[in-house]
Amino acid sequence: MKILLHKKYIFFKAKETLFAILIGLSTGIAASILDLIVQFIHNLSFNLNLVYIQLIVLAIYSSFINYLDKGFAIPGLLLALKFLRENIIVPFLIWTAKFFGVVLSLSILPAGREGPAMLLGTGLGQYLAELFKVSKGQMSYWGTIGAAAFVGAFLKTPLGATFYVFENRFGKILNVDFIINALTASTISFTIYVYLRGFHPIIPITEQFHWNIFDLIPAIILGVITSFVAVVTLLIYELFKFLAKLVDEPYRPIAILPLLLLLFTIAYHHDSIHLLELSVNYKPIEEVSTQLFPLQTIILVIILQILFLSILLSFGFPGGIILPLIFIGASLGNIIAHIDPDKLGLFTLTGAAAMICAAMNVPITAVIMISEMSHQTLVVPEIVSVLTAYFLASSVKLLRR
């Protein structure tokens, strides 16, 4: 009897694994196509000097979709969590609208990738579950796995994406079987993505790290600074959320367009750091991670990024927050590296991890993500900085459920 039950269990787990692999294949291909289109539109728009036209089109498109469905204005992370929590299938209109909105947004603005990716992955996981007639009660389960797989590919961090989705979805890591299926799908998705789009780190650090106990002091300082910047970012975000509520929801993207055009113009004519390429090829992260910049240059781009992030989240534009947070944290590390320029890479990675933790309260995710994105292992300084940020900014979270 026990052997029969064990055989049934093995057969059931095998079916689950195969379905997780199918989700991984589907999300990997979808993420590759989305990345290809984003890069194509970016190159086309900048080469033909259509950037201002595209920005206006994005504002009009976002307003129009907000008019059709108010769900479009909700940040992708929060919208995905809403559908998963309520076990509701993502409406195909919202999924399609987000896909095209992401193309317009990521190809021209320094927005994050993980928010839209989480929603798109949630939808794909649910659609495949519906296609294979999985019970309705399992839609949230497979939607969560789809979210982890899409984020894992689109951010090139399969393990970090799995922890990111679970920490935001549940606030903790659940049973091992759930994690294994999510990690299976995420790893397959990531493998397909890097095969189709190339294998290169988001944070390209080539130097060899030689840290010592005295480097933990700058790590603690970075934890303190990122906590402060996270609080400031939250206050600015809340200010723009308040301003957004003064405008009818469908008209918010158009209402903020003049300010967005001003910020875009400043970033567009900034020759030192190419902020507008953040969501396309991660170039600004590479720039601040590999060369020192004057303090006034770094401070300017940090302010620009915080304003971009707050406006895009508050006024109904598609985008996420992880890449902007990584850039802000790496830029803060660039500032600290003026103390010891030979350790620029160490401080930028430490600052990036601390900033993710300070703004999102996801300490495990922060360390894993930065290690995967940089192909570097820098555990102790990152953990010290992340824990400092976590304890100082534990009440701060940019996107709350």
mmCIF file of N, CA, C and O in Angstrom, residues 162-216:
data_model
loop_
_atom_site.group_PDB
_atom_site.id
_atom_site.type_symbol
_atom_site.label_atom_id
_atom_site.label_comp_id
_atom_site.label_asym_id
_atom_site.label_seq_id
_atom_site.Cartn_x
_atom_site.Cartn_y
_atom_site.Cartn_z
ATOM 1 N N THR A 162 13.047 34.107 -7.639
ATOM 2 C CA THR A 162 12.191 33.190 -6.879
ATOM 3 C C THR A 162 11.980 33.712 -5.461
ATOM 4 O O THR A 162 10.853 33.768 -4.958
ATOM 5 N N PHE A 163 13.065 34.108 -4.823
ATOM 6 C CA PHE A 163 12.956 34.649 -3.463
ATOM 7 C C PHE A 163 12.201 35.976 -3.468
ATOM 8 O O PHE A 163 11.418 36.255 -2.551
ATOM 9 N N TYR A 164 12.434 36.802 -4.493
ATOM 10 C CA TYR A 164 11.755 38.099 -4.583
ATOM 11 C C TYR A 164 10.237 37.913 -4.647
ATOM 12 O O TYR A 164 9.485 38.570 -3.918
ATOM 13 N N VAL A 165 9.797 37.022 -5.520
ATOM 14 C CA VAL A 165 8.359 36.783 -5.677
ATOM 15 C C VAL A 165 7.765 36.207 -4.398
ATOM 16 O O VAL A 165 6.705 36.644 -3.927
ATOM 17 N N PHE A 166 8.457 35.261 -3.775
ATOM 18 C CA PHE A 166 7.915 34.627 -2.567
ATOM 19 C C PHE A 166 7.922 35.582 -1.378
ATOM 20 O O PHE A 166 6.983 35.584 -0.581
ATOM 21 N N GLU A 167 8.973 36.392 -1.259
ATOM 22 C CA GLU A 167 9.019 37.341 -0.135
ATOM 23 C C GLU A 167 7.938 38.407 -0.270
ATOM 24 O O GLU A 167 7.364 38.853 0.729
ATOM 25 N N ASN A 168 7.635 38.808 -1.501
ATOM 26 C CA ASN A 168 6.565 39.779 -1.707
ATOM 27 C C ASN A 168 5.188 39.130 -1.655
ATOM 28 O O ASN A 168 4.231 39.733 -1.165
ATOM 29 N N ARG A 169 5.093 37.904 -2.137
ATOM 30 C CA ARG A 169 3.796 37.222 -2.183
ATOM 31 C C ARG A 169 3.347 36.773 -0.796
ATOM 32 O O ARG A 169 2.195 36.917 -0.411
ATOM 33 N N PHE A 170 4.285 36.181 -0.036
ATOM 34 C CA PHE A 170 3.914 35.574 1.234
ATOM 35 C C PHE A 170 4.602 36.209 2.442
ATOM 36 O O PHE A 170 4.203 35.956 3.572
ATOM 37 N N GLY A 171 5.657 36.989 2.196
ATOM 38 C CA GLY A 171 6.418 37.523 3.309
ATOM 39 C C GLY A 171 7.384 36.515 3.900
ATOM 40 O O GLY A 171 8.103 36.795 4.852
ATOM 41 N N LYS A 172 7.413 35.309 3.321
ATOM 42 C CA LYS A 172 8.299 34.255 3.803
ATOM 43 C C LYS A 172 8.401 33.185 2.720
ATOM 44 O O LYS A 172 7.733 33.250 1.691
ATOM 45 N N ILE A 173 9.250 32.208 2.956
ATOM 46 C CA ILE A 173 9.402 31.084 2.043
ATOM 47 C C ILE A 173 8.526 29.943 2.541
ATOM 48 O O ILE A 173 8.602 29.550 3.704
ATOM 49 N N LEU A 174 7.698 29.385 1.656
ATOM 50 C CA LEU A 174 6.773 28.336 2.052
ATOM 51 C C LEU A 174 7.417 26.962 1.886
ATOM 52 O O LEU A 174 8.619 26.801 1.976
ATOM 53 N N ASN A 175 6.591 25.953 1.591
ATOM 54 C CA ASN A 175 7.095 24.585 1.542
ATOM 55 C C ASN A 175 8.098 24.379 0.405
ATOM 56 O O ASN A 175 8.119 25.106 -0.586
ATOM 57 N N VAL A 176 8.927 23.361 0.578
ATOM 58 C CA VAL A 176 10.022 23.091 -0.344
ATOM 59 C C VAL A 176 9.503 22.776 -1.740
ATOM 60 O O VAL A 176 10.084 23.218 -2.747
ATOM 61 N N ASP A 177 8.412 22.026 -1.854
ATOM 62 C CA ASP A 177 7.876 21.658 -3.169
ATOM 63 C C ASP A 177 7.527 22.894 -3.987
ATOM 64 O O ASP A 177 7.792 22.955 -5.197
ATOM 65 N N PHE A 178 6.907 23.869 -3.361
ATOM 66 C CA PHE A 178 6.540 25.116 -4.042
ATOM 67 C C PHE A 178 7.802 25.814 -4.568
ATOM 68 O O PHE A 178 7.872 26.249 -5.714
ATOM 69 N N ILE A 179 8.809 25.904 -3.698
ATOM 70 C CA ILE A 179 10.065 26.546 -4.075
ATOM 71 C C ILE A 179 10.737 25.790 -5.221
ATOM 72 O O ILE A 179 11.241 26.398 -6.177
ATOM 73 N N ILE A 180 10.756 24.472 -5.158
ATOM 74 C CA ILE A 180 11.422 23.665 -6.191
ATOM 75 C C ILE A 180 10.757 23.885 -7.549
ATOM 76 O O ILE A 180 11.436 24.064 -8.571
ATOM 77 N N ASN A 181 9.444 23.880 -7.586
ATOM 78 C CA ASN A 181 8.736 24.104 -8.862
ATOM 79 C C ASN A 181 9.008 25.506 -9.400
ATOM 80 O O ASN A 181 9.223 25.688 -10.603
ATOM 81 N N ALA A 182 8.989 26.498 -8.510
ATOM 82 C CA ALA A 182 9.255 27.875 -8.944
ATOM 83 C C ALA A 182 10.691 28.016 -9.441
ATOM 84 O O ALA A 182 10.939 28.648 -10.472
ATOM 85 N N LEU A 183 11.622 27.421 -8.726
ATOM 86 C CA LEU A 183 13.025 27.513 -9.120
ATOM 87 C C LEU A 183 13.292 26.746 -10.416
ATOM 88 O O LEU A 183 14.102 27.174 -11.247
ATOM 89 N N THR A 184 12.599 25.634 -10.614
ATOM 90 C CA THR A 184 12.716 24.874 -11.867
ATOM 91 C C THR A 184 12.279 25.732 -13.049
ATOM 92 O O THR A 184 12.994 25.869 -14.047
ATOM 93 N N ALA A 185 11.101 26.333 -12.912
ATOM 94 C CA ALA A 185 10.574 27.179 -13.987
ATOM 95 C C ALA A 185 11.474 28.382 -14.221
ATOM 96 O O ALA A 185 11.758 28.753 -15.368
ATOM 97 N N SER A 186 11.942 28.992 -13.137
ATOM 98 C CA SER A 186 12.786 30.179 -13.256
ATOM 99 C C SER A 186 14.128 29.858 -13.909
ATOM 100 O O SER A 186 14.625 30.617 -14.744
ATOM 101 N N THR A 187 14.715 28.723 -13.558
ATOM 102 C CA THR A 187 16.001 28.328 -14.135
ATOM 103 C C THR A 187 15.866 28.012 -15.625
ATOM 104 O O THR A 187 16.708 28.419 -16.438
ATOM 105 N N ILE A 188 14.819 27.293 -15.992
ATOM 106 C CA ILE A 188 14.572 26.985 -17.407
ATOM 107 C C ILE A 188 14.349 28.277 -18.190
ATOM 108 O O ILE A 188 14.897 28.481 -19.277
ATOM 109 N N SER A 189 13.538 29.163 -17.625
ATOM 110 C CA SER A 189 13.250 30.438 -18.282
ATOM 111 C C SER A 189 14.528 31.245 -18.487
ATOM 112 O O SER A 189 14.776 31.797 -19.564
ATOM 113 N N PHE A 190 15.355 31.318 -17.449
ATOM 114 C CA PHE A 190 16.622 32.037 -17.528
ATOM 115 C C PHE A 190 17.546 31.422 -18.585
ATOM 116 O O PHE A 190 18.192 32.131 -19.363
ATOM 117 N N THR A 191 17.601 30.107 -18.634
ATOM 118 C CA THR A 191 18.456 29.411 -19.607
ATOM 119 C C THR A 191 18.035 29.730 -21.037
ATOM 120 O O THR A 191 18.876 30.007 -21.905
ATOM 121 N N ILE A 192 16.727 29.691 -21.284
ATOM 122 C CA ILE A 192 16.215 30.029 -22.623
ATOM 123 C C ILE A 192 16.542 31.479 -22.966
ATOM 124 O O ILE A 192 16.990 31.801 -24.072
ATOM 125 N N TYR A 193 16.359 32.346 -21.980
ATOM 126 C CA TYR A 193 16.584 33.781 -22.203
ATOM 127 C C TYR A 193 18.038 34.070 -22.561
ATOM 128 O O TYR A 193 18.323 34.783 -23.531
ATOM 129 N N VAL A 194 18.984 33.531 -21.787
ATOM 130 C CA VAL A 194 20.392 33.833 -22.053
ATOM 131 C C VAL A 194 20.862 33.161 -23.346
ATOM 132 O O VAL A 194 21.780 33.655 -24.012
ATOM 133 N N TYR A 195 20.232 32.044 -23.712
ATOM 134 C CA TYR A 195 20.579 31.409 -24.992
ATOM 135 C C TYR A 195 20.152 32.303 -26.158
ATOM 136 O O TYR A 195 20.878 32.450 -27.146
ATOM 137 N N LEU A 196 18.972 32.913 -26.020
ATOM 138 C CA LEU A 196 18.439 33.742 -27.113
ATOM 139 C C LEU A 196 18.968 35.176 -27.077
ATOM 140 O O LEU A 196 19.127 35.799 -28.135
ATOM 141 N N ARG A 197 19.252 35.704 -25.882
ATOM 142 C CA ARG A 197 19.596 37.115 -25.767
ATOM 143 C C ARG A 197 21.032 37.370 -25.312
ATOM 144 O O ARG A 197 21.463 38.510 -25.250
ATOM 145 N N GLY A 198 21.761 36.311 -24.954
ATOM 146 C CA GLY A 198 23.151 36.485 -24.573
ATOM 147 C C GLY A 198 23.363 36.390 -23.067
ATOM 148 O O GLY A 198 22.487 36.740 -22.281
ATOM 149 N N PHE A 199 24.552 35.914 -22.701
ATOM 150 C CA PHE A 199 24.876 35.705 -21.289
ATOM 151 C C PHE A 199 25.901 36.745 -20.849
ATOM 152 O O PHE A 199 27.087 36.636 -21.136
ATOM 153 N N HIS A 200 25.444 37.785 -20.201
ATOM 154 C CA HIS A 200 26.349 38.812 -19.696
ATOM 155 C C HIS A 200 25.733 39.415 -18.435
ATOM 156 O O HIS A 200 24.506 39.526 -18.320
ATOM 157 N N PRO A 201 26.550 39.787 -17.472
ATOM 158 C CA PRO A 201 26.028 40.283 -16.196
ATOM 159 C C PRO A 201 25.393 41.668 -16.324
ATOM 160 O O PRO A 201 25.824 42.487 -17.133
ATOM 161 N N ILE A 202 24.386 41.921 -15.515
ATOM 162 C CA ILE A 202 23.781 43.248 -15.470
ATOM 163 C C ILE A 202 24.740 44.240 -14.821
ATOM 164 O O ILE A 202 24.811 45.408 -15.210
ATOM 165 N N ILE A 203 25.500 43.765 -13.830
ATOM 166 C CA ILE A 203 26.503 44.606 -13.167
ATOM 167 C C ILE A 203 27.873 44.005 -13.494
ATOM 168 O O ILE A 203 28.341 43.105 -12.797
ATOM 169 N N PRO A 204 28.517 44.471 -14.553
ATOM 170 C CA PRO A 204 29.756 43.833 -15.025
ATOM 171 C C PRO A 204 30.997 44.264 -14.243
ATOM 172 O O PRO A 204 31.709 45.191 -14.619
ATOM 173 N N ILE A 205 31.264 43.578 -13.155
ATOM 174 C CA ILE A 205 32.455 43.843 -12.351
ATOM 175 C C ILE A 205 33.517 42.813 -12.711
ATOM 176 O O ILE A 205 33.280 41.600 -12.596
ATOM 177 N N THR A 206 34.677 43.261 -13.142
ATOM 178 C CA THR A 206 35.735 42.336 -13.553
ATOM 179 C C THR A 206 36.869 42.254 -12.537
ATOM 180 O O THR A 206 37.676 41.331 -12.582
ATOM 181 N N GLU A 207 36.938 43.204 -11.621
ATOM 182 C CA GLU A 207 38.048 43.214 -10.668
ATOM 183 C C GLU A 207 37.924 42.081 -9.651
ATOM 184 O O GLU A 207 36.837 41.569 -9.388
ATOM 185 N N GLN A 208 39.054 41.679 -9.095
ATOM 186 C CA GLN A 208 39.083 40.686 -8.031
ATOM 187 C C GLN A 208 38.959 41.394 -6.684
ATOM 188 O O GLN A 208 39.652 42.374 -6.422
ATOM 189 N N PHE A 209 38.075 40.878 -5.842
ATOM 190 C CA PHE A 209 37.839 41.543 -4.565
ATOM 191 C C PHE A 209 38.820 41.052 -3.503
ATOM 192 O O PHE A 209 39.030 39.849 -3.335
ATOM 193 N N HIS A 210 39.408 42.009 -2.819
ATOM 194 C CA HIS A 210 40.285 41.705 -1.694
ATOM 195 C C HIS A 210 39.855 42.605 -0.538
ATOM 196 O O HIS A 210 40.436 43.661 -0.307
ATOM 197 N N TRP A 211 38.827 42.186 0.153
ATOM 198 C CA TRP A 211 38.321 43.014 1.224
ATOM 199 C C TRP A 211 38.894 42.542 2.563
ATOM 200 O O TRP A 211 39.325 41.399 2.708
ATOM 201 N N ASN A 212 38.875 43.457 3.518
ATOM 202 C CA ASN A 212 39.314 43.108 4.864
ATOM 203 C C ASN A 212 38.317 43.662 5.874
ATOM 204 O O ASN A 212 37.314 44.279 5.497
ATOM 205 N N ILE A 213 38.588 43.434 7.125
ATOM 206 C CA ILE A 213 37.622 43.795 8.163
ATOM 207 C C ILE A 213 37.342 45.296 8.200
ATOM 208 O O ILE A 213 36.249 45.729 8.569
ATOM 209 N N PHE A 214 38.312 46.107 7.768
ATOM 210 C CA PHE A 214 38.106 47.556 7.787
ATOM 211 C C PHE A 214 37.118 48.012 6.715
ATOM 212 O O PHE A 214 36.558 49.113 6.805
ATOM 213 N N ASP A 215 36.902 47.163 5.690
ATOM 214 C CA ASP A 215 35.926 47.496 4.651
ATOM 215 C C ASP A 215 34.494 47.360 5.152
ATOM 216 O O ASP A 215 33.547 47.795 4.481
ATOM 217 N N LEU A 216 34.314 46.755 6.315
ATOM 218 C CA LEU A 216 32.972 46.640 6.883
ATOM 219 C C LEU A 216 32.472 47.991 7.393
ATOM 220 O O LEU A 216 31.261 48.201 7.520
#
